[in-house]
Amino acid sequence: MQGIPGSFVAFDLETTGLRPVYNQIIEIGAVKVIDGRITETWERLVHPGCLIPPDITRLTGITDDMVRGAGMVEQVLPDFFDFVADLSLAAHNIRFDMGFLQADARRMGHTVGNPCVDTVPIARHCFPGLINHKLGTVARHLGVLGDAEHRGLADATVVARI
């Protein structure tokens, strides 16, 4: 089983839905961990170019008003990639987040080549008796619950602490 390196960027995306082909990123949160210590955080709202569905607003608390003055993904992603540099990326269910990052990066003519670590299989291996291995469940089990679920920086911080 692949573990998490001592230095990495834990990140989380909030999106308008579940499919990168049809939906957009509305928030990115990231936590830089160097030699096992949180050293820096980064977060941005992203204007999706469409209205945020009401169920997503209920889930995340992110409203159309909040993203109105935010940059589009083409403006925000380069800053995120600068923050990440060549560090490994860690996320809970990383396939979901990387699907959106890779789709948007491709549209911009870039590729994402950073090594990736998914905390879901690690949690399944370390805590097989949990009722499920959702981020909130694992965080509660470890006592590292964040300030708000389904917000980019809060969830990224939980991933870093896990």
XYZ file of N, CA and C in Angstrom:
486
model
N 0.851 -1.188 0.000
C 0.000 0.000 0.000
C 0.887 1.238 0.000
N 0.564 2.160 -0.874
C 1.324 3.399 -0.973
C 0.912 4.332 0.159
N 1.884 4.890 0.878
C 1.611 5.827 1.951
C 1.756 7.255 1.474
N 1.504 8.158 2.379
C 1.626 9.574 2.060
C 3.039 10.030 2.385
N 3.707 10.727 1.468
C 5.061 11.210 1.737
C 5.054 12.285 2.821
N 6.225 12.603 3.374
C 6.329 13.611 4.431
C 6.017 15.020 3.956
N 6.176 15.279 2.667
C 5.862 16.588 2.097
C 4.882 16.387 0.941
N 3.782 17.142 0.989
C 2.724 16.982 -0.010
C 1.777 18.166 0.102
N 0.835 18.249 -0.821
C -0.257 19.213 -0.751
C -1.563 18.434 -0.676
N -2.269 18.589 0.437
C -3.618 18.039 0.562
C -4.561 19.063 -0.059
N -5.499 18.590 -0.864
C -6.406 19.546 -1.502
C -7.806 18.965 -1.596
N -8.749 19.870 -1.828
C -10.142 19.471 -2.005
C -10.804 20.468 -2.929
N -11.674 19.951 -3.778
C -12.455 20.795 -4.684
C -13.916 20.735 -4.290
N -14.603 21.842 -4.494
C -16.062 21.858 -4.479
C -16.468 22.158 -5.916
N -17.516 21.496 -6.373
C -17.914 21.583 -7.774
C -19.426 21.751 -7.901
N -19.865 22.063 -9.114
C -21.304 22.225 -9.361
C -22.005 20.892 -9.570
N -21.268 19.802 -9.570
C -21.847 18.474 -9.767
C -20.752 17.426 -9.752
N -21.072 16.253 -10.248
C -20.171 15.110 -10.112
C -19.359 14.775 -11.358
N -19.641 15.433 -12.490
C -19.006 15.032 -13.751
C -18.228 16.176 -14.382
N -16.906 16.002 -14.523
C -16.077 17.075 -15.084
C -16.471 17.501 -16.491
N -17.138 16.630 -17.231
C -17.544 16.982 -18.591
C -18.655 18.025 -18.569
N -19.524 17.961 -17.556
C -20.692 18.836 -17.499
C -20.648 19.861 -16.371
N -19.813 19.642 -15.367
C -19.819 20.481 -14.172
C -18.498 21.215 -14.005
N -18.492 22.211 -13.125
C -17.333 23.072 -12.962
C -16.883 23.142 -11.498
N -15.616 23.489 -11.339
C -15.041 23.747 -10.013
C -15.582 25.080 -9.517
N -15.973 25.141 -8.230
C -16.397 26.409 -7.634
C -15.509 26.813 -6.449
N -14.675 25.884 -5.978
C -13.749 26.236 -4.893
C -12.602 25.235 -4.871
N -11.409 25.764 -4.574
C -10.236 24.923 -4.364
C -9.628 25.320 -3.025
N -9.375 24.324 -2.197
C -8.666 24.545 -0.945
C -7.462 23.633 -0.908
N -6.344 24.127 -0.385
C -5.121 23.333 -0.361
C -4.307 23.650 0.884
N -3.638 22.615 1.380
C -2.804 22.727 2.574
C -1.446 22.125 2.246
N -0.396 22.928 2.375
C 0.951 22.434 2.112
C 1.520 21.841 3.393
N 2.016 20.624 3.288
C 2.630 19.926 4.411
C 4.077 19.655 4.029
N 5.001 20.202 4.800
C 6.423 20.010 4.556
C 7.011 19.287 5.765
N 7.652 18.161 5.502
C 8.242 17.335 6.567
C 7.240 17.061 7.686
N 5.987 16.764 7.283
C 4.965 16.373 8.242
C 4.286 17.515 8.979
N 4.614 18.773 8.651
C 4.000 19.921 9.330
C 3.278 20.811 8.336
N 2.083 21.259 8.714
C 1.346 22.205 7.872
C 2.102 23.528 7.883
N 2.468 23.993 6.687
C 3.260 25.217 6.587
C 2.528 26.365 5.906
N 1.508 26.026 5.104
C 0.866 27.075 4.303
C -0.494 26.582 3.833
N -1.425 27.511 3.665
C -2.731 27.168 3.108
C -3.023 28.066 1.912
N -3.942 27.601 1.088
C -4.326 28.330 -0.124
C -5.780 28.007 -0.406
N -6.580 29.014 -0.694
C -7.969 28.760 -1.072
C -8.470 29.844 -2.010
N -9.311 29.434 -2.943
C -9.925 30.364 -3.882
C -11.313 29.872 -4.243
N -12.231 30.805 -4.329
C -13.504 30.525 -4.982
C -13.274 30.659 -6.475
N -14.070 29.950 -7.260
C -13.926 29.951 -8.713
C -15.294 30.238 -9.318
N -15.349 31.197 -10.225
C -16.608 31.471 -10.925
C -16.818 30.368 -11.944
N -17.933 29.639 -11.841
C -18.129 28.495 -12.732
C -18.647 28.846 -14.128
N -19.033 30.097 -14.340
C -19.598 30.455 -15.640
C -21.038 30.021 -15.803
N -21.663 29.613 -14.703
C -23.061 29.191 -14.715
C -23.605 29.384 -13.303
N -24.901 29.190 -13.163
C -25.492 29.259 -11.830
C -25.146 27.996 -11.046
N -24.968 28.156 -9.743
C -24.696 27.012 -8.876
C -26.033 26.362 -8.541
N -26.148 25.054 -8.764
C -27.415 24.374 -8.457
C -27.774 24.501 -6.970
N -29.064 24.660 -6.656
C -29.483 24.831 -5.263
C -29.013 23.714 -4.333
N -28.978 22.471 -4.820
C -28.528 21.382 -3.948
C -27.043 21.504 -3.612
N -26.258 22.067 -4.513
C -24.833 22.284 -4.240
C -24.675 23.426 -3.237
N -25.482 24.473 -3.366
C -25.447 25.563 -2.391
C -25.838 25.041 -1.011
N -26.854 24.195 -0.940
C -27.248 23.613 0.357
C -26.122 22.783 0.958
N -25.428 22.023 0.129
C -24.350 21.151 0.591
C -23.110 21.932 1.021
N -22.712 22.910 0.210
C -21.436 23.604 0.434
C -21.589 24.959 1.113
N -22.755 25.562 0.974
C -22.925 26.931 1.459
C -22.397 27.964 0.477
N -21.890 27.531 -0.667
C -21.345 28.453 -1.667
C -22.480 28.927 -2.563
N -22.639 30.242 -2.648
C -23.733 30.840 -3.403
C -23.219 31.523 -4.675
N -24.154 31.835 -5.561
C -23.808 32.579 -6.773
C -23.195 33.930 -6.418
N -23.700 34.586 -5.379
C -23.141 35.873 -4.955
C -21.685 35.733 -4.520
N -21.361 34.636 -3.850
C -19.993 34.438 -3.370
C -18.997 34.301 -4.511
N -19.385 33.666 -5.621
C -18.453 33.444 -6.729
C -18.519 34.538 -7.794
N -19.449 35.475 -7.632
C -19.655 36.497 -8.663
C -18.364 37.226 -9.029
N -17.559 37.628 -8.089
C -16.325 38.365 -8.379
C -15.087 37.486 -8.452
N -15.263 36.188 -8.357
C -14.122 35.268 -8.377
C -13.598 35.086 -9.793
N -12.356 34.646 -9.894
C -11.762 34.356 -11.192
C -12.323 33.079 -11.781
N -12.266 32.994 -13.080
C -12.647 31.771 -13.776
C -11.531 30.739 -13.555
N -11.822 29.484 -13.852
C -10.863 28.414 -13.600
C -9.543 28.664 -14.337
N -9.599 29.268 -15.514
C -8.385 29.556 -16.279
C -7.477 30.550 -15.561
N -8.056 31.383 -14.706
C -7.271 32.334 -13.931
C -6.781 31.732 -12.618
N -7.564 30.836 -12.040
C -7.270 30.305 -10.709
C -6.306 29.120 -10.745
N -6.476 28.215 -11.697
C -5.647 27.001 -11.723
C -4.153 27.276 -11.811
N -3.680 28.247 -12.616
C -2.236 28.490 -12.628
C -1.691 28.854 -11.238
N -2.450 29.616 -10.462
C -2.015 29.944 -9.099
C -1.968 28.698 -8.226
N -2.964 27.821 -8.381
C -2.976 26.572 -7.627
C -1.762 25.722 -7.994
N -1.479 25.596 -9.291
C -0.340 24.791 -9.712
C 0.984 25.398 -9.232
N 1.064 26.715 -9.176
C 2.261 27.355 -8.599
C 2.401 26.999 -7.124
N 1.289 26.990 -6.387
C 1.302 26.638 -4.962
C 1.764 25.195 -4.777
N 1.276 24.299 -5.607
C 1.597 22.873 -5.497
C 3.035 22.593 -5.936
N 3.492 23.252 -6.975
C 4.815 23.018 -7.569
C 4.947 21.538 -7.923
N 6.004 20.883 -7.460
C 6.220 19.478 -7.817
C 5.895 18.519 -6.678
N 5.204 19.009 -5.660
C 4.855 18.156 -4.525
C 3.781 17.143 -4.909
N 3.725 16.055 -4.170
C 2.660 15.083 -4.348
C 1.331 15.704 -3.947
N 0.264 15.238 -4.549
C -1.085 15.677 -4.222
C -1.783 14.580 -3.428
N -2.478 14.973 -2.364
C -3.239 14.026 -1.552
C -4.669 14.531 -1.434
N -5.614 13.621 -1.576
C -7.024 13.972 -1.426
C -7.789 12.718 -1.018
N -8.965 12.947 -0.469
C -9.848 11.845 -0.103
C -10.730 11.566 -1.312
N -10.574 10.396 -1.902
C -11.213 10.047 -3.176
C -10.623 10.913 -4.288
N -9.334 10.800 -4.459
C -8.584 11.677 -5.359
C -9.021 11.559 -6.819
N -9.586 10.433 -7.217
C -10.043 10.288 -8.608
C -11.063 11.362 -8.968
N -11.955 11.682 -8.027
C -12.951 12.721 -8.267
C -12.266 14.064 -8.518
N -11.421 14.476 -7.579
C -10.772 15.789 -7.675
C -9.841 15.869 -8.884
N -9.061 14.819 -9.114
C -8.141 14.828 -10.246
C -8.883 14.823 -11.574
N -10.058 14.212 -11.630
C -10.846 14.253 -12.856
C -11.143 15.688 -13.271
N -11.537 16.510 -12.304
C -11.815 17.919 -12.599
C -10.527 18.675 -12.918
N -9.480 18.479 -12.107
C -8.218 19.192 -12.365
C -7.657 18.846 -13.739
N -7.640 17.570 -14.056
C -7.074 17.156 -15.338
C -7.911 17.650 -16.511
N -9.222 17.611 -16.389
C -10.085 18.086 -17.486
C -9.854 19.572 -17.740
N -9.815 20.368 -16.679
C -9.594 21.804 -16.861
C -8.174 22.092 -17.333
N -7.198 21.381 -16.795
C -5.813 21.579 -17.234
C -5.672 21.256 -18.720
N -6.293 20.159 -19.161
C -6.246 19.783 -20.588
C -6.825 20.892 -21.460
N -7.956 21.453 -21.036
C -8.572 22.546 -21.813
C -7.634 23.741 -21.911
N -6.760 23.890 -20.922
C -5.815 25.007 -20.902
C -4.478 24.642 -21.553
N -4.367 23.406 -22.054
C -3.143 22.974 -22.712
C -2.059 22.510 -21.751
N -2.429 22.144 -20.543
C -1.464 21.690 -19.534
C -1.759 20.255 -19.138
N -0.806 19.644 -18.465
C -1.014 18.324 -17.883
C -0.667 18.395 -16.399
N -1.267 17.521 -15.631
C -0.972 17.421 -14.206
C -0.194 16.123 -14.015
N 1.094 16.244 -13.699
C 1.944 15.073 -13.577
C 2.406 14.768 -12.164
N 1.859 15.485 -11.183
C 2.271 15.267 -9.801
C 1.884 13.868 -9.326
N 2.743 13.245 -8.509
C 2.327 11.982 -7.887
C 1.078 12.230 -7.035
N 0.200 11.228 -6.973
C -1.065 11.385 -6.251
C -1.247 10.277 -5.223
N -1.829 10.644 -4.099
C -2.120 9.698 -3.030
C -3.573 9.879 -2.625
N -4.300 8.765 -2.566
C -5.698 8.772 -2.162
C -5.784 8.288 -0.719
N -6.373 9.095 0.159
C -6.481 8.706 1.567
C -7.601 7.696 1.828
N -8.485 7.455 0.854
C -9.561 6.476 1.069
C -9.003 5.068 1.259
N -8.176 4.540 0.345
C -7.665 3.185 0.577
C -6.776 3.095 1.825
N -6.097 4.164 2.145
C -5.285 4.167 3.371
C -6.200 4.045 4.587
N -7.303 4.799 4.581
C -8.265 4.729 5.690
C -8.899 3.341 5.768
N -9.235 2.756 4.620
C -9.821 1.408 4.615
C -8.860 0.389 5.210
N -7.579 0.535 4.886
C -6.563 -0.383 5.397
C -6.351 -0.192 6.907
N -6.266 1.065 7.329
C -5.963 1.360 8.738
C -7.171 1.206 9.661
N -8.364 1.438 9.143
C -9.576 1.427 9.970
C -10.673 0.584 9.314
N -10.443 -0.723 9.175
C -11.406 -1.557 8.457
C -12.764 -1.663 9.152
N -12.851 -1.372 10.436
C -14.105 -1.522 11.164
C -15.042 -0.333 11.102
N -14.642 0.738 10.451
C -15.522 1.909 10.365
C -16.748 1.588 9.523
N -17.865 2.225 9.841
C -19.120 2.002 9.116
C -18.985 2.381 7.638
N -18.206 3.415 7.348
C -17.846 3.792 5.977
C -16.520 4.545 6.070
N -16.006 4.947 4.949
C -14.709 5.629 4.942
C -14.803 7.006 4.298
N -15.962 7.634 4.483
C -16.129 9.016 4.042
C -15.203 9.903 4.875
N -14.874 11.058 4.334
C -13.944 11.954 5.010
C -14.411 12.306 6.418
N -15.672 12.649 6.570
C -16.198 13.018 7.886
C -16.122 11.881 8.885
N -16.391 10.665 8.435
C -16.348 9.495 9.316
C -14.924 9.245 9.798
N -13.968 9.277 8.889
C -12.564 9.062 9.250
C -12.083 10.189 10.163
N -12.459 11.414 9.837
C -12.043 12.564 10.654
C -12.601 12.464 12.069
N -13.871 12.095 12.205
C -14.451 11.935 13.540
C -13.746 10.831 14.316
N -13.453 9.733 13.633
C -12.755 8.613 14.268
C -11.388 9.049 14.815
N -10.702 9.899 14.060
C -9.365 10.359 14.464
C -9.396 11.622 15.321
N -10.569 12.219 15.472
C -10.671 13.449 16.246
C -10.049 14.652 15.566
N -10.108 14.684 14.240
C -9.522 15.803 13.486
C -10.549 16.516 12.618
N -11.796 16.522 13.068
C -12.857 17.150 12.286
C -12.573 18.637 12.100
N -12.833 19.134 10.904
C -12.581 20.533 10.584
C -13.730 21.433 10.960
N -13.605 22.695 10.546
C -14.605 23.713 10.859
C -15.895 23.522 10.083
N -15.790 23.080 8.842
C -16.974 22.949 7.990
C -16.736 21.848 6.974
N -17.690 20.945 6.847
C -17.578 19.932 5.807
C -18.049 20.523 4.486
N -17.516 19.985 3.425
C -17.861 20.393 2.061
C -17.476 21.830 1.761
N -16.336 22.251 2.309
C -15.685 23.485 1.902
C -14.232 23.118 1.630
N -13.674 23.698 0.596
C -12.364 23.294 0.105
C -11.256 23.294 1.138
N -11.018 24.429 1.795
C -9.902 24.508 2.725
C -10.150 23.665 3.968
N -11.364 23.654 4.480
C -11.674 22.855 5.670
C -11.430 21.374 5.395
N -11.916 20.879 4.271
C -11.732 19.469 3.942
C -10.269 19.155 3.624
N -9.567 20.057 2.958
C -8.145 19.855 2.676
C -7.352 19.789 3.977
N -7.726 20.611 4.941
C -7.049 20.594 6.255
C -7.282 19.271 6.949
N -8.493 18.741 6.873
C -8.790 17.435 7.457
C -7.936 16.358 6.778
N -7.828 16.387 5.459
C -7.003 15.417 4.751
C -5.554 15.525 5.221
N -5.047 16.719 5.374
C -3.667 16.902 5.838
C -3.477 16.332 7.236
N -4.449 16.528 8.109
C -4.350 16.016 9.479
C -4.483 14.509 9.542
N -5.300 13.949 8.660
C -5.437 12.492 8.605
C -4.101 11.885 8.254
